[in-house]
PDB file of C-alpha atoms in Angstrom:
ATOM      1  CA  ALA A   1     111.565 198.098  84.290  1.00 51.00           C
ATOM      2  CA  PRO A   2     113.000 195.429  81.959  1.00 54.00           C
ATOM      3  CA  ASP A   3     113.631 192.987  84.822  1.00 65.00           C
ATOM      4  CA  GLU A   4     109.894 192.943  85.632  1.00 68.00           C
ATOM      5  CA  ALA A   5     108.701 191.895  82.172  1.00 73.00           C
ATOM      6  CA  GLY A   6     108.319 188.221  83.130  1.00 78.00           C
ATOM      7  CA  GLN A   7     106.247 188.840  86.245  1.00 86.00           C
ATOM      8  CA  SER A   8     102.671 187.678  86.614  1.00 91.00           C
ATOM      9  CA  LEU A   9      99.849 189.926  87.804  1.00 92.00           C
ATOM     10  CA  THR A  10      96.795 188.960  89.859  1.00 94.00           C
ATOM     11  CA  PHE A  11      93.801 190.891  91.185  1.00 94.00           C
ATOM     12  CA  ALA A  12      92.124 190.263  94.529  1.00 94.00           C
ATOM     13  CA  VAL A  13      88.850 191.871  95.600  1.00 94.00           C
ATOM     14  CA  ASP A  14      87.694 191.718  99.218  1.00 92.00           C
ATOM     15  CA  VAL A  15      84.527 193.070 100.802  1.00 91.00           C
ATOM     16  CA  MET A  16      85.949 195.118 103.670  1.00 82.00           C
ATOM     17  CA  GLU A  17      82.930 196.803 105.209  1.00 67.00           C
ATOM     18  CA  GLY A  18      79.210 196.860 104.707  1.00 71.00           C
ATOM     19  CA  GLU A  19      76.748 194.343 103.516  1.00 78.00           C
ATOM     20  CA  ALA A  20      78.298 191.013 102.565  1.00 82.00           C
ATOM     21  CA  SER A  21      74.670 189.966 101.969  1.00 87.00           C
ATOM     22  CA  LEU A  22      74.714 192.144  98.830  1.00 91.00           C
ATOM     23  CA  PHE A  23      76.505 189.305  97.060  1.00 92.00           C
ATOM     24  CA  GLN A  24      75.294 185.804  96.261  1.00 91.00           C
ATOM     25  CA  HIS A  25      76.301 183.264  98.876  1.00 87.00           C
ATOM     26  CA  GLY A  26      79.749 181.851  98.144  1.00 87.00           C
ATOM     27  CA  THR A  27      80.722 184.527  95.618  1.00 89.00           C
ATOM     28  CA  GLN A  28      83.163 187.417  95.818  1.00 87.00           C
ATOM     29  CA  PRO A  29      83.506 190.328  93.416  1.00 92.00           C
ATOM     30  CA  MET A  30      86.377 189.757  90.985  1.00 93.00           C
ATOM     31  CA  VAL A  31      88.414 191.620  88.364  1.00 95.00           C
ATOM     32  CA  ASP A  32      89.316 190.005  85.046  1.00 95.00           C
ATOM     33  CA  LEU A  33      92.992 190.740  84.414  1.00 93.00           C
ATOM     34  CA  ALA A  34      92.634 190.569  80.621  1.00 94.00           C
ATOM     35  CA  THR A  35      89.685 192.964  80.315  1.00 95.00           C
ATOM     36  CA  GLY A  36      89.728 194.941  83.568  1.00 93.00           C
ATOM     37  CA  ASN A  37      86.041 194.147  84.058  1.00 96.00           C
ATOM     38  CA  LEU A  38      84.710 194.028  87.615  1.00 95.00           C
ATOM     39  CA  THR A  39      82.190 191.201  88.033  1.00 95.00           C
ATOM     40  CA  LEU A  40      79.641 191.342  90.845  1.00 93.00           C
ATOM     41  CA  CYS A  41      77.176 188.514  91.547  1.00 94.00           C
ATOM     42  CA  LEU A  42      74.534 190.466  93.417  1.00 92.00           C
ATOM     43  CA  ALA A  43      72.026 188.697  95.639  1.00 90.00           C
ATOM     44  CA  ALA A  44      68.357 189.075  94.786  1.00 84.00           C
ATOM     45  CA  HIS A  45      66.308 191.652  96.694  1.00 81.00           C
ATOM     46  CA  GLN A  46      69.333 193.210  98.460  1.00 86.00           C
ATOM     47  CA  HIS A  47      70.497 196.809  98.511  1.00 88.00           C
ATOM     48  CA  GLY A  48      72.987 198.802 100.564  1.00 90.00           C
ATOM     49  CA  ASN A  49      76.646 199.820 100.683  1.00 92.00           C
ATOM     50  CA  ALA A  50      79.944 197.979 100.756  1.00 92.00           C
ATOM     51  CA  THR A  51      83.613 198.952 100.640  1.00 92.00           C
ATOM     52  CA  LEU A  52      85.665 196.852  98.245  1.00 93.00           C
ATOM     53  CA  ASN A  53      89.414 196.471  98.669  1.00 93.00           C
ATOM     54  CA  VAL A  54      90.880 195.931  95.158  1.00 95.00           C
ATOM     55  CA  THR A  55      94.530 194.806  95.108  1.00 95.00           C
ATOM     56  CA  LEU A  56      96.780 194.278  92.085  1.00 94.00           C
ATOM     57  CA  SER A  57      99.837 192.159  92.900  1.00 93.00           C
ATOM     58  CA  ASP A  58     102.863 190.970  90.966  1.00 91.00           C
ATOM     59  CA  ASP A  59     105.092 188.029  91.823  1.00 88.00           C
ATOM     60  CA  GLY A  60     108.334 190.063  91.853  1.00 81.00           C
ATOM     61  CA  GLY A  61     108.675 190.121  95.619  1.00 79.00           C
ATOM     62  CA  THR A  62     109.862 192.955  97.821  1.00 79.00           C
ATOM     63  CA  ALA A  63     113.618 192.341  97.930  1.00 78.00           C
ATOM     64  CA  ASN A  64     115.794 195.443  97.592  1.00 76.00           C
ATOM     65  CA  GLY A  65     112.880 197.756  98.424  1.00 78.00           C
ATOM     66  CA  GLY A  66     110.574 196.372  95.763  1.00 78.00           C
ATOM     67  CA  VAL A  67     106.833 196.918  95.897  1.00 84.00           C
ATOM     68  CA  SER A  68     104.661 193.982  94.906  1.00 88.00           C
ATOM     69  CA  GLN A  69     101.109 195.312  95.260  1.00 91.00           C
ATOM     70  CA  THR A  70      98.861 198.337  94.967  1.00 94.00           C
ATOM     71  CA  THR A  71      95.498 198.652  96.690  1.00 95.00           C
ATOM     72  CA  ILE A  72      92.522 200.934  96.109  1.00 95.00           C
ATOM     73  CA  PHE A  73      89.266 201.161  98.012  1.00 94.00           C
ATOM     74  CA  LEU A  74      85.998 201.352  96.127  1.00 92.00           C
ATOM     75  CA  GLU A  75      82.671 202.398  97.629  1.00 93.00           C
ATOM     76  CA  LEU A  76      79.852 200.363  96.114  1.00 92.00           C
ATOM     77  CA  GLU A  77      76.223 201.390  96.459  1.00 93.00           C
ATOM     78  CA  VAL A  78      73.515 198.984  95.295  1.00 91.00           C
ATOM     79  CA  GLN A  79      70.304 200.957  94.951  1.00 90.00           C
ATOM     80  CA  PRO A  80      66.880 199.474  95.578  1.00 85.00           C
ATOM     81  CA  VAL A  81      64.542 198.821  92.681  1.00 80.00           C
ATOM     82  CA  ASN A  82      60.902 199.729  93.125  1.00 79.00           C
ATOM     83  CA  LYS A  83      59.216 196.724  91.574  1.00 79.00           C
ATOM     84  CA  PRO A  84      55.455 196.293  92.017  1.00 85.00           C
ATOM     85  CA  PRO A  85      53.931 193.058  93.313  1.00 88.00           C
ATOM     86  CA  GLU A  86      53.044 190.484  90.654  1.00 90.00           C
ATOM     87  CA  PHE A  87      50.530 187.690  90.133  1.00 91.00           C
ATOM     88  CA  ASP A  88      49.241 185.403  87.396  1.00 91.00           C
ATOM     89  CA  VAL A  89      45.587 185.218  86.386  1.00 90.00           C
ATOM     90  CA  ILE A  90      43.599 182.735  84.316  1.00 86.00           C
ATOM     91  CA  SER A  91      43.619 183.969  80.737  1.00 83.00           C
ATOM     92  CA  ASN A  92      40.141 182.813  79.666  1.00 82.00           C
ATOM     93  CA  ILE A  93      36.935 182.253  81.570  1.00 80.00           C
ATOM     94  CA  ASN A  94      33.968 180.704  79.813  1.00 77.00           C
ATOM     95  CA  VAL A  95      30.562 181.492  81.255  1.00 76.00           C
ATOM     96  CA  PHE A  96      27.430 180.049  79.743  1.00 77.00           C
ATOM     97  CA  LEU A  97      24.190 182.011  79.547  1.00 79.00           C
ATOM     98  CA  GLY A  98      21.987 181.284  82.531  1.00 80.00           C
ATOM     99  CA  GLU A  99      24.832 179.759  84.576  1.00 76.00           C
ATOM    100  CA  SER A 100      25.381 181.018  88.094  1.00 77.00           C
ATOM    101  CA  ILE A 101      29.017 181.187  89.220  1.00 68.00           C
ATOM    102  CA  SER A 102      29.810 181.507  92.884  1.00 69.00           C
ATOM    103  CA  ARG A 103      33.570 181.006  92.668  1.00 75.00           C
ATOM    104  CA  ILE A 104      36.306 180.431  90.089  1.00 79.00           C
ATOM    105  CA  PRO A 105      39.062 178.186  91.456  1.00 81.00           C
ATOM    106  CA  ASN A 106      42.687 179.257  90.889  1.00 84.00           C
ATOM    107  CA  PHE A 107      41.651 182.563  89.313  1.00 86.00           C
ATOM    108  CA  ILE A 108      44.825 184.166  90.747  1.00 89.00           C
ATOM    109  CA  THR A 109      48.050 182.198  91.195  1.00 91.00           C
ATOM    110  CA  ASN A 110      51.677 182.879  92.059  1.00 91.00           C
ATOM    111  CA  PRO A 111      51.308 186.149  94.029  1.00 90.00           C
ATOM    112  CA  GLN A 112      54.732 187.692  94.750  1.00 87.00           C
ATOM    113  CA  LEU A 113      55.848 190.665  96.807  1.00 84.00           C
ATOM    114  CA  GLY A 114      57.419 193.564  94.972  1.00 79.00           C
ATOM    115  CA  ASP A 115      60.935 194.687  95.746  1.00 70.00           C
ATOM    116  CA  TYR A 116      61.559 197.873  97.657  1.00 60.00           C
TER     117      TYR A 116
END
């Protein structure tokens, strides 16, 4: 309608149900109004489901039966990644002929668990 041309639009995204731990602490999913892109800052090593409540609102108000927002629900599933464990190893070992080695210090460093 022509009388709505000057209104401003805003998106709000709320995590309604499921794993809030899927997202980095202090972040919420968000929609960029200009591009329509949904941005998710996922937490490391987390997987599971969440229901997102995505609302588009205008600032036109609800006088005279007006409607100022539309909401959809989105089911989000973050799948696990099967990542093997990792470690670092010394790249070169020099052994001299006739030398007896009983142990090599720091041969393996930085062992890390894999992700499920």
